[in-house]
Coordinates of C-alpha atoms and ligand atoms in Angstrom, one line a residue:
X1 CA -20.7 1.4 -45.0
X2 CA -17.4 0.5 -43.2
X3 CA -17.7 0.2 -39.6
X4 CA -15.2 1.0 -36.5
X5 CA -13.5 -2.0 -36.9
X6 CA -12.7 -1.8 -40.8
X7 CA -11.1 1.4 -40.4
X8 CA -7.5 1.3 -41.2
X9 CA -6.2 4.5 -39.1
X10 CA -7.2 4.9 -34.9
X11 CA -10.1 7.0 -35.0
X12 CA -9.6 9.3 -33.0
X13 CA -12.3 8.7 -30.6
X14 CA -13.7 5.8 -30.0
X15 CA -17.4 6.8 -28.9
X16 CA -19.7 4.3 -26.5
X17 CA -23.4 4.6 -26.5
X18 CA -26.0 6.6 -28.4
X19 CA -28.0 8.0 -26.1
X20 CA -27.9 12.4 -25.3
X21 CA -24.4 12.2 -24.7
X22 CA -23.5 10.0 -27.4
X23 CA -25.0 11.3 -30.4
X24 CA -23.7 15.1 -28.9
X25 CA -20.5 14.1 -28.9
X26 CA -20.5 13.0 -32.0
X27 CA -21.4 15.8 -33.7
X28 CA -19.4 18.2 -31.7
X29 CA -16.5 15.9 -32.8
X30 CA -17.2 15.8 -35.7
X31 CA -17.9 19.5 -36.6
X32 CA -13.9 19.7 -35.6
X33 CA -12.6 17.9 -37.9
X34 CA -12.0 14.8 -35.4
X35 CA -12.4 11.6 -36.8
X36 CA -15.2 9.9 -34.4
X37 CA -17.7 7.5 -34.0
X38 CA -20.8 5.8 -31.3
X39 CA -20.3 1.7 -30.5
X40 CA -23.4 0.9 -29.1
X41 CA -25.2 -2.0 -27.7
X42 CA -28.3 -1.4 -28.4
X43 CA -30.3 -1.7 -31.5
X44 CA -30.8 1.8 -32.0
X45 CA -30.3 5.9 -30.0
X46 CA -32.1 7.0 -27.3
X47 CA -29.8 5.5 -24.7
X48 CA -31.5 5.1 -21.2
X49 CA -34.9 6.2 -22.6
X50 CA -34.0 3.5 -26.0
X51 CA -34.7 0.7 -23.1
X52 CA -37.2 2.4 -20.9
X53 CA -40.3 1.2 -22.8
X54 CA -42.6 0.2 -19.4
X55 CA -45.7 1.8 -19.5
X56 CA -45.5 6.0 -18.1
X57 CA -42.9 5.9 -18.2
X58 CA -42.0 10.0 -19.6
X59 CA -39.3 12.3 -19.1
X60 CA -39.2 13.9 -15.1
X61 CA -37.9 17.3 -16.3
X62 CA -40.2 19.9 -17.8
X63 CA -39.2 19.1 -22.0
X64 CA -39.0 22.8 -22.7
X65 CA -35.8 22.4 -20.6
X66 CA -35.0 18.1 -21.2
X67 CA -34.2 19.2 -24.4
X68 CA -30.6 19.9 -26.6
X69 CA -30.4 23.6 -26.3
X70 CA -27.2 23.7 -28.4
X71 CA -28.9 24.5 -31.3
X72 CA -31.5 27.4 -32.0
X73 CA -32.7 26.0 -34.9
X74 CA -32.3 22.9 -33.1
X75 CA -35.0 24.7 -30.3
X76 CA -36.6 26.4 -32.2
X77 CA -37.8 23.9 -35.1
X78 CA -38.2 21.7 -32.6
X79 CA -42.5 21.1 -31.0
X80 CA -43.5 18.9 -27.8
X81 CA -46.7 18.1 -28.0
X82 CA -46.5 17.4 -23.4
X83 CA -44.9 19.4 -21.2
X84 CA -43.6 15.9 -20.1
X85 CA -43.0 14.2 -22.8
X86 CA -43.3 10.0 -23.6
X87 CA -40.2 8.2 -24.0
X88 CA -41.7 7.8 -27.7
X89 CA -41.6 11.4 -28.3
X90 CA -38.1 11.2 -26.5
X91 CA -37.4 8.7 -29.4
X92 CA -38.7 10.9 -32.0
X93 CA -36.7 13.5 -30.7
X94 CA -33.2 11.6 -31.1
X95 CA -34.6 10.6 -34.5
X96 CA -34.8 14.0 -35.6
X97 CA -31.9 15.1 -34.1
X98 CA -29.8 11.9 -35.9
X99 CA -31.3 13.0 -39.3
X100 CA -30.6 16.8 -38.5
X101 CA -27.5 16.2 -37.8
X102 CA -26.8 13.9 -39.7
X103 CA -25.6 11.5 -38.0
X104 CA -26.6 8.2 -39.0
X105 CA -24.1 7.1 -40.4
X106 CA -21.5 7.5 -37.4
X107 CA -23.3 4.1 -35.5
X108 CA -23.0 1.1 -35.1
X109 CA -25.5 -0.3 -33.4
X110 CA -26.2 -4.3 -31.6
X111 CA -22.5 -3.8 -31.0
X112 CA -21.9 -3.9 -27.7
X113 CA -17.9 -2.9 -26.2
X114 CA -16.8 -5.5 -23.6
X115 CA -13.2 -4.3 -23.3
X116 CA -11.4 -1.2 -22.8
X117 CA -7.5 -0.7 -22.9
X118 CA -4.9 0.9 -22.9
X119 CA -1.7 0.2 -24.9
X120 CA 0.9 0.9 -23.0
X121 CA 3.0 0.2 -26.7
X122 CA 1.2 2.4 -28.9
X123 CA -0.8 5.1 -25.9
X124 CA -4.0 4.1 -28.3
X125 CA -7.0 2.0 -26.6
X126 CA -7.7 -1.2 -28.0
X127 CA -11.3 -1.8 -28.2
X128 CA -13.1 -5.0 -28.4
X129 CA -16.6 -5.0 -29.7
X130 CA -19.5 -8.2 -29.8
X131 CA -18.7 -9.0 -32.7
X132 CA -15.6 -10.0 -32.7
X133 CA -13.3 -6.7 -33.6
X134 CA -11.2 -4.4 -32.3
X135 CA -10.9 -0.8 -32.6
X136 CA -8.1 1.5 -31.9
X137 CA -9.1 5.2 -31.0
X138 CA -6.6 7.4 -29.6
X139 CA -9.3 9.3 -27.5
X140 CA -12.0 6.5 -25.9
X141 CA -15.2 8.0 -24.3
X142 CA -17.8 7.4 -22.2
X143 CA -21.4 7.4 -22.7
X144 CA -22.6 4.2 -21.3
X145 CA -25.6 6.4 -19.2
X146 CA -25.7 6.7 -15.0
X147 CA -29.0 4.9 -15.6
X148 CA -28.6 2.0 -18.3
X149 CA -27.4 -1.3 -16.0
X150 CA -29.9 -2.2 -14.6
X151 CA -30.3 -3.8 -10.7
X152 CA -31.7 -6.7 -10.7
X153 CA -31.9 -8.4 -7.5
X154 CA -32.2 -12.7 -7.0
X155 CA -34.5 -13.3 -5.9
X156 CA -34.4 -17.3 -4.3
X157 CA -36.7 -19.4 -6.8
X158 CA -37.2 -17.1 -9.5
X159 CA -36.2 -19.3 -12.3
X160 CA -39.9 -21.4 -11.0
X161 CA -41.9 -19.0 -11.4
X162 CA -44.7 -20.2 -14.5
X163 CA -45.4 -16.6 -14.8
X164 CA -43.9 -13.9 -17.1
X165 CA -41.4 -11.5 -15.5
X166 CA -40.7 -8.0 -16.7
X167 CA -37.9 -5.4 -15.7
X168 CA -38.8 -1.8 -16.1
X169 CA -34.9 -1.0 -17.5
X170 CA -35.2 -4.0 -19.8
X171 CA -38.7 -3.2 -21.7
X172 CA -39.3 -5.6 -24.6
X173 CA -40.5 -3.3 -28.4
X174 CA -43.8 -4.3 -28.4
X175 CA -45.1 -3.6 -25.2
X176 CA -46.9 -5.5 -22.9
X177 CA -50.6 -6.5 -22.3
X178 CA -51.4 -7.3 -19.0
X179 CA -55.5 -7.7 -19.6
X180 CA -57.0 -10.3 -17.4
X181 CA -53.9 -11.0 -15.9
X182 CA -52.8 -10.6 -11.7
X183 CA -50.0 -8.4 -11.4
X184 CA -47.0 -8.1 -8.5
X185 CA -44.7 -4.9 -9.4
X186 CA -41.6 -5.1 -6.6
X187 CA -40.7 -2.0 -6.3
X188 CA -42.3 2.2 -5.0
X189 CA -39.3 3.8 -7.1
X190 CA -39.9 6.6 -9.9
X191 CA -40.0 3.6 -12.4
X192 CA -43.1 1.3 -10.3
X193 CA -44.3 4.7 -9.7
X194 CA -44.9 6.0 -13.2
X195 CA -45.5 2.5 -14.7
X196 CA -48.5 1.6 -12.0
X197 CA -51.3 3.9 -12.5
X198 CA -50.6 2.1 -16.1
X199 CA -50.9 -1.5 -15.5
X200 CA -53.4 -1.0 -12.9
X201 CA -55.6 0.9 -16.8
X202 CA -55.3 -3.0 -18.1
X203 CA -54.0 -6.3 -15.0
X204 CA -57.5 -7.7 -13.6
X205 CA -55.5 -7.9 -9.7
X206 CA -51.9 -5.7 -9.0
X207 CA -50.2 -6.0 -6.1
X208 CA -47.0 -3.6 -4.9
X209 CA -45.1 -4.5 -3.0
X210 CA -43.6 -2.0 -1.3
X211 CA -40.4 -2.0 0.5
X212 CA -40.1 1.6 0.8
X213 CA -42.0 4.3 0.8
X214 CA -41.0 7.7 -1.5
X215 CA -41.9 11.1 -1.9
X216 CA -44.2 11.6 -5.4
X217 CA -45.3 15.0 -6.5
X218 CA -48.4 14.9 -9.3
X219 CA -46.8 16.7 -12.8
X220 CA -49.9 17.8 -13.4
X221 CA -49.1 16.4 -17.4
X222 CA -50.6 18.5 -20.1
X223 CA -50.7 19.1 -24.0
X224 CA -47.9 21.6 -24.0
X225 CA -50.1 25.8 -24.9
X226 CA -48.5 27.1 -28.0
X227 CA -48.6 30.8 -26.6
X228 CA -46.8 29.0 -23.7
X229 CA -44.2 27.7 -26.2
X230 CA -44.1 30.7 -28.1
X231 CA -43.3 33.0 -25.5
X232 CA -40.1 30.7 -24.5
X233 CA -39.2 30.2 -27.6
X234 CA -38.7 33.9 -28.1
X235 CA -36.7 33.4 -24.7
X236 CA -35.5 30.8 -25.2
X237 CA -31.7 31.6 -24.0
X238 CA -33.3 33.7 -20.3
X239 CA -34.8 30.2 -19.6
X240 CA -31.7 27.6 -20.0
X241 CA -29.8 30.9 -17.6
X242 CA -32.0 30.9 -15.4
X243 CA -31.8 26.8 -15.8
X244 CA -28.3 26.4 -15.4
X245 CA -27.9 29.4 -12.6
X246 CA -29.1 27.1 -10.4
X247 CA -28.0 23.6 -8.3
X248 CA -29.8 20.9 -11.3
X249 CA -29.0 23.4 -14.0
X250 CA -33.1 22.9 -14.3
X251 CA -35.5 26.4 -14.0
X252 CA -37.2 25.6 -10.4
X253 CA -37.7 28.6 -9.3
X254 CA -35.3 29.1 -6.5
X255 CA -37.0 31.0 -3.6
X256 CA -33.9 32.5 -2.5
X257 CA -35.3 32.3 1.4
X258 CA -35.0 30.0 4.6
X259 CA -38.1 29.0 6.1
X260 CA -36.7 30.0 9.1
X261 CA -37.5 33.5 7.7
X262 CA -40.8 32.1 6.7
X263 CA -43.6 32.6 8.4
X264 CA -46.1 29.5 8.6
X265 CA -48.7 30.8 6.7
X266 CA -46.2 31.9 3.7
X267 CA -44.6 28.7 3.7
X268 CA -48.0 27.0 3.5
X269 CA -48.7 29.3 0.2
X270 CA -45.8 28.4 -0.8
X271 CA -45.6 24.7 -1.2
X272 CA -49.0 25.0 -2.5
X273 CA -48.1 26.9 -5.5
X274 CA -45.4 24.7 -6.3
X275 CA -47.8 21.3 -5.2
X276 CA -50.1 22.9 -8.0
X277 CA -47.2 23.7 -10.3
X278 CA -46.2 20.2 -10.0
X279 CA -42.7 18.3 -10.5
X280 CA -39.6 18.4 -9.1
X281 CA -39.6 22.0 -8.4
X282 CA -40.7 21.2 -5.2
X283 CA -36.9 21.3 -4.6
X284 CA -36.8 24.8 -5.0
X285 CA -39.1 25.9 -2.0
X286 CA -37.2 26.6 0.4
X287 CA -32.9 27.7 0.9
X288 CA -32.6 25.6 3.2
X289 CA -34.5 22.2 3.0
X290 CA -32.2 19.7 2.0
X291 CA -29.9 21.4 5.1
X292 CA -32.2 22.3 7.5
X293 CA -33.9 19.1 9.0
X294 CA -36.6 21.2 10.4
X295 CA -37.0 22.5 6.9
X296 CA -36.9 19.4 4.8
X297 CA -39.5 17.9 8.1
X298 CA -42.7 20.7 7.0
X299 CA -42.3 19.6 3.7
X300 CA -42.2 15.9 4.1
X301 CA -45.2 17.0 6.5
X302 CA -47.0 18.5 4.2
X303 CA -45.8 15.8 1.4
X304 CA -48.1 13.2 3.8
X305 CA -50.8 15.4 4.5
X306 CA -51.4 15.5 0.5
X307 CA -51.4 11.2 0.4
X308 CA -53.4 11.3 2.9
X309 CA -56.0 13.6 1.5
X310 CA -55.8 11.1 -1.8
X311 CA -55.7 8.1 -0.5
X312 CA -59.3 6.6 0.9
X313 CA -57.7 3.1 3.1
X314 CA -56.4 4.7 6.0
X315 CA -53.2 2.1 6.7
X316 CA -53.1 2.0 2.8
X317 CA -52.4 6.1 3.4
X318 CA -50.4 5.6 6.1
X319 CA -48.0 3.3 4.6
X320 CA -47.0 5.6 1.5
X321 CA -46.3 8.3 4.0
X322 CA -42.2 8.1 3.0
X323 CA -40.8 8.2 6.5
X324 CA -37.2 9.6 5.7
X325 CA -35.8 12.9 4.3
X326 CA -37.4 14.7 2.0
X327 CA -35.5 14.8 -1.5
X328 CA -33.1 12.6 0.1
X329 CA -33.8 10.0 -2.7
X330 CA -34.5 11.7 -5.8
X331 CA -38.5 12.8 -5.6
X332 CA -41.0 11.0 -7.7
X333 CA -42.8 12.7 -9.9
X334 CA -46.5 11.0 -11.0
X335 CA -50.0 11.7 -13.2
X336 CA -52.4 9.3 -10.6
X337 CA -50.2 7.3 -8.8
X338 CA -51.4 7.6 -5.6
X339 CA -55.3 7.3 -6.5
X340 CA -54.3 4.6 -8.1
X341 CA -54.8 2.4 -4.8
X342 CA -58.5 4.1 -4.5
X343 CA -59.7 1.4 -7.3
X344 CA -60.4 -1.9 -5.5
X345 CA -58.0 -4.2 -7.1
X346 CA -55.1 -2.8 -6.7
X347 CA -53.3 -3.6 -2.7
X348 CA -50.8 -2.4 -1.0
X349 CA -48.4 -4.9 0.0
X350 CA -45.5 -4.0 3.4
X351 CA -42.4 -6.1 2.6
X352 CA -40.7 -3.6 5.0
X353 CA -40.1 -6.2 7.2
X354 CA -39.9 -8.7 6.1
X355 CA -39.1 -8.8 1.8
X356 CA -39.6 -10.5 -0.9
X357 CA -38.5 -14.5 0.5
X358 CA -38.6 -15.9 -2.9
X359 CA -40.4 -16.5 -5.9
X360 CA -42.7 -19.4 -6.3
X361 CA -43.9 -21.0 -9.5
X362 CA -47.4 -19.3 -9.0
X363 CA -46.8 -15.9 -7.5
X364 CA -44.1 -14.5 -4.4
X365 CA -43.7 -14.4 -0.2
X366 CA -42.7 -11.5 0.7
X367 CA -44.4 -9.3 3.9
X368 CA -45.5 -12.7 5.1
X369 CA -48.0 -13.9 2.4
X370 CA -47.8 -15.7 -0.6
X371 CA -49.0 -13.6 -2.9
X372 CA -50.4 -15.8 -5.9
X373 CA -49.8 -13.9 -9.8
X374 CA -49.3 -14.9 -13.4
X375 CA -47.0 -11.8 -14.2
X376 CA -43.9 -9.9 -11.9
X377 CA -42.8 -6.9 -12.7
X378 CA -38.9 -5.8 -11.4
X379 CA -38.8 -2.4 -10.6
X380 CA -35.8 -2.4 -9.0
X381 CA -34.0 0.1 -10.6
X382 CA -30.4 0.6 -11.5
X383 CA -26.7 0.1 -10.8
X384 CA -26.1 3.7 -11.1
X385 CA -23.5 5.3 -12.5
X386 CA -21.0 2.5 -11.9
X387 CA -22.7 0.1 -13.1
X388 CA -22.2 0.6 -16.7
X389 CA -18.8 1.2 -17.0
X390 CA -18.4 -2.1 -14.8
X391 CA -19.9 -4.4 -16.6
X392 CA -17.3 -3.3 -19.0
X393 CA -14.0 -4.4 -18.7
X394 CA -11.6 -1.0 -18.2
X395 CA -7.8 -1.1 -18.3
X396 CA -5.3 1.7 -18.2
X397 CA -1.7 1.8 -17.9
X398 CA 0.1 -1.7 -17.1
X399 CA -3.6 -2.9 -17.3
X400 CA -5.1 -1.5 -14.2
X401 CA -8.8 -2.8 -14.2
X402 CA -10.7 0.5 -13.1
X403 CA -12.8 -1.9 -11.3
X404 CA -10.2 -2.6 -9.2
X405 CA -9.2 1.4 -8.9
X406 CA -13.0 2.0 -7.9
X407 CA -13.6 -1.1 -5.9
X408 CA -14.1 0.9 -2.2
X409 CA -15.8 3.8 -5.0
X410 CA -15.2 6.3 -8.2
X411 CA -12.1 7.7 -7.6
X412 CA -12.2 10.5 -11.0
X413 CA -11.0 13.8 -11.3
X414 CA -13.9 15.7 -11.7
X415 CA -16.2 13.1 -12.4
X416 CA -14.5 13.6 -16.2
X417 CA -11.5 11.1 -16.2
X418 CA -9.2 8.9 -13.2
X419 CA -5.6 8.7 -13.0
X420 CA -3.8 5.9 -14.8
X421 CA -6.1 5.3 -17.6
X422 CA -4.8 8.4 -20.3
X423 CA -7.3 9.6 -23.0
X424 CA -10.3 8.3 -20.9
X425 CA -13.0 10.4 -20.7
X426 CA -16.0 9.4 -18.8
X427 CA -19.0 11.5 -19.7
X428 CA -21.4 12.9 -16.4
X429 CA -19.1 10.4 -14.5
X430 CA -19.4 10.1 -11.1
X431 CA -18.1 13.2 -9.0
X432 CA -19.6 15.3 -11.8
X433 CA -23.6 17.2 -11.4
X434 CA -25.5 14.7 -13.8
X435 CA -27.8 12.6 -12.3
X436 CA -28.5 15.5 -9.5
X437 CA -29.3 18.2 -12.8
X438 CA -31.3 18.8 -15.7
X439 CA -29.3 15.7 -17.8
X440 CA -29.0 17.2 -20.6
X441 CA -27.6 20.4 -19.6
X442 CA -24.8 18.2 -17.6
X443 CA -23.8 15.8 -20.8
X444 CA -23.8 19.1 -23.1
X445 CA -21.4 21.4 -20.6
X446 CA -19.1 17.1 -20.4
X447 CA -18.7 17.3 -23.7
X448 CA -17.8 21.1 -24.9
X449 CA -15.1 20.4 -22.2
X450 CA -14.3 17.7 -24.0
X451 CA -14.4 19.1 -27.4
X452 CA -12.5 21.8 -26.0
X453 CA -10.1 19.6 -24.5
X454 CA -9.1 17.5 -27.6
X455 CA -9.0 21.6 -29.9
X456 CA -6.4 22.0 -26.7
X457 CA -3.8 18.8 -27.3
X458 CA -4.7 18.8 -31.3
X459 CA -3.2 22.4 -31.3
X460 CA -1.2 21.7 -28.9
X461 CA 0.4 18.5 -30.1
X462 CA -0.5 16.9 -26.5
X463 CA -0.8 13.3 -27.5
X464 CA -2.4 12.2 -24.1
X465 CA -4.0 13.7 -20.7
X466 CA -4.4 12.4 -18.2
X467 CA -6.0 13.0 -14.5
X468 CA -3.9 14.1 -11.5
X469 CA -3.5 11.8 -8.2
X470 CA -3.6 14.0 -5.6
X471 CA -5.6 16.4 -8.3
X472 CA -8.5 13.2 -8.1
X473 CA -8.5 12.8 -3.8
X474 CA -8.2 16.4 -3.5
X475 CA -11.5 16.4 -5.7
X476 CA -13.4 13.3 -4.2
X477 CA -12.7 14.9 -0.7
X478 CA -14.6 17.9 -2.4
X479 CA -17.3 15.6 -3.5
X480 CA -18.3 14.1 -0.7
X481 CA -18.0 17.4 1.4
X482 CA -20.4 18.8 -0.2
X483 CA -22.5 16.0 0.3
X484 CA -22.0 16.0 3.9
X485 CA -23.6 19.5 4.2
X486 CA -26.5 17.8 3.6
X487 CA -28.8 15.8 4.2
X488 CA -29.0 13.6 1.1
X489 CA -27.1 11.4 2.9
X490 CA -29.3 10.3 5.1
X491 CA -31.1 7.6 3.5
X492 CA -30.1 4.4 1.6
X493 CA -30.6 5.7 -2.1
X494 CA -29.3 4.4 -5.8
X495 CA -26.6 8.4 -5.4
X496 CA -24.8 6.4 -1.9
X497 CA -25.1 2.8 -4.5
X498 CA -27.3 2.3 -1.2
X499 CA -29.9 0.0 -3.6
X500 CA -27.1 -3.0 -4.9
X501 CA -25.8 -4.9 -2.5
X502 CA -22.2 -4.8 -2.1
X503 CA -21.5 -1.9 -3.9
X504 CA -19.9 0.7 -1.0
X505 CA -21.5 3.2 0.2
X506 CA -20.1 6.7 -1.5
X507 CA -22.3 9.3 -1.9
X508 CA -21.6 9.8 -5.9
X509 CA -23.1 13.0 -7.8
X510 CA -21.2 16.2 -7.2
X511 CA -24.1 19.2 -5.8
X512 CA -23.9 22.2 -7.6
X513 CA -23.8 22.5 -10.8
X514 CA -23.1 26.0 -11.1
X515 CA -20.1 26.0 -9.5
X516 CA -19.0 22.9 -11.5
X517 CA -18.8 23.7 -14.0
X518 CA -17.2 27.4 -12.9
X519 CA -14.5 24.5 -11.6
X520 CA -14.3 23.5 -14.9
X521 CA -13.8 26.1 -16.7
X522 CA -10.9 27.6 -14.9
X523 CA -8.4 24.2 -15.1
X524 CA -9.0 24.7 -19.0
X525 CA -8.2 28.1 -19.3
X526 CA -5.1 27.6 -16.7
X527 CA -4.3 25.1 -19.7
X528 CA -6.1 21.9 -17.9
X529 CA -4.8 22.1 -13.9
X530 CA -5.1 19.0 -12.6
X531 CA -4.3 16.9 -15.4
X532 CA -1.6 16.0 -16.3
X533 CA -0.6 16.2 -20.2
X534 CA 2.4 14.9 -22.0
X535 CA 3.5 15.5 -25.8
X536 CA 4.5 11.5 -25.9
Ligands
NA7_601 P1 -35.0 2.8 -7.8 O1 -36.0 4.5 -7.5 O2 -33.6 2.6 -7.1 O3 -36.6 2.8 -6.8 C1 -36.3 1.0 -7.0 C2 -37.8 0.8 -6.4 O4 -37.1 -1.6 -6.1 C3 -37.3 1.4 -4.5 O5 -38.7 1.5 -4.7 C4 -36.9 0.4 -4.0 O6 -36.8 -0.3 -3.1 C5 -36.4 -1.8 -4.7 N1 -36.1 -3.2 -4.7 C6 -34.5 -2.5 -4.7 N2 -34.5 -3.2 -5.0 C7 -35.8 -4.5 -4.2 C8 -35.1 -5.7 -3.0 N3 -34.4 -6.6 -3.8 N4 -36.7 -6.3 -2.9 C9 -37.5 -5.0 -2.9 N5 -37.4 -4.3 -3.9 C10 -36.3 -3.7 -3.9 O7 -35.7 3.2 -9.2 P2 -36.2 3.3 -10.3 O8 -35.9 2.5 -11.5 O9 -37.9 3.8 -10.0 O10 -35.5 4.8 -10.7 C11 -34.8 5.3 -10.8 C12 -34.3 6.7 -11.3 O11 -35.2 6.4 -12.7 C13 -35.3 7.7 -10.6 O12 -34.5 8.6 -9.1 C14 -35.2 8.7 -11.5 O13 -34.4 9.8 -11.7 C15 -35.5 7.9 -12.9 P3 -36.1 0.3 -1.4 O14 -36.2 2.3 -1.7 O15 -34.4 0.3 -2.3 O16 -36.3 -0.1 -0.1

């Protein structure tokens, strides 16, 4: 098999990453007659689902919606077994997609892209890979994912620890056996909330080190009822259309009413129904949930009441009650998370005032306590949205480093391109709806936009497309303005980069999928307004 680096002629497009974005990108480009290939760092496909193998890892959006919509045949042929697919089932789906669309020969695994530079002389991208080769391509498409670069704080003394350490986002393929072990988990985000109930099933003793309590809604995961699936499949287009018309590109049965328009009994009934349904549809309870602090507090208080009703130890329950704005950090979706604290061998350690002071050979000193343990699980999240791009040395015109250009925060036009970096695309890049949505819908929308764009360039004899600087500045202002109109700025979330020390505090995703998709359609219809197109 020839690898991209052996290809004599430049590729039309090099795609970085074989997750959901890269795979669909490859499929679309090949279908449109472009010579495209994927380079992937991992030994297999699946992107974030390839790396996040921690126990209990599952998608937090219902699988009937968290799946490709571009192929009706695929949607009809594929059967999810559970309401929320597990990580292994997601990888089985990915393998099925690769086989169904004959993508395997277009993917080069075990190869990391170290550097991508725009060559001013040739007008092409030179992409240096970890196998020591350089691939040349006219277009370079970053399908590097939003949650793929781990956030691994360097705690003092970390190397002195005698036991095993694991990061949820880099879990070993063969799994980890915690039987008989005393385990400390650092973090209480989504990865922790999913893995803690599973680790507790094995561990002899489990300590959870919590800096900030998070809101979590039960998944009520269950095997999918064939009649329910058949009903969805018979009307799949309707479900997809409903999802795409909502801000999260996910049908959450959005209530158009403000909480102020409802009686206390109606508010209660609305929340009870959403708790009983489970998962992220709780975001759709009231139209003003992320805008009106009073409405937000109603929901937050409802959640705290639920936590207190589940967790028997009063002090633990209080510690688990979040004080922050509801939904400011992505709400978690769990299976038995709060119930786990009723187990006698599970303890919550408050590290909100005194954080992790140091790792010692026999454990962790945190929250003013010494926690002796055999294993530490770092569930400390990701350098989200920009991390994977920052880890590649990306150089645009005149050798400008993308990292330098983005030193004060990412600057993009539509989250798709950045001025000075012609023919470089970021699928679900910062400034696009991405992580605030059902990712697969955002991925498909971007891949379709990029494919249409490349077809347009080919048809019009255009060699380069590049975001205009004034367009990207205006877009960046608009992204911030939309976020500022909500409560999403009011906490230290990874949407703001606040979880990574030193990262600029800028709200990175764009809130509102339908308005965004409409804007992209308009831009394309106007001959790629806001982009500079050139024949040479
Ligand atoms: P998250 O949501 O970023 O959670 C990371 C957790 O780790 C969170 O509780 C953090 O506390 C904690 N953390 C991070 N750094 C530290 C340090 N230095 N000390 C103590 N605790 C720390 O990542 P996840 O992997 O759980 O989930 C990411 C997304 O994946 C999720 O939103 C879903 O979309 C899927 P903090 O809250 O910052 O105080």
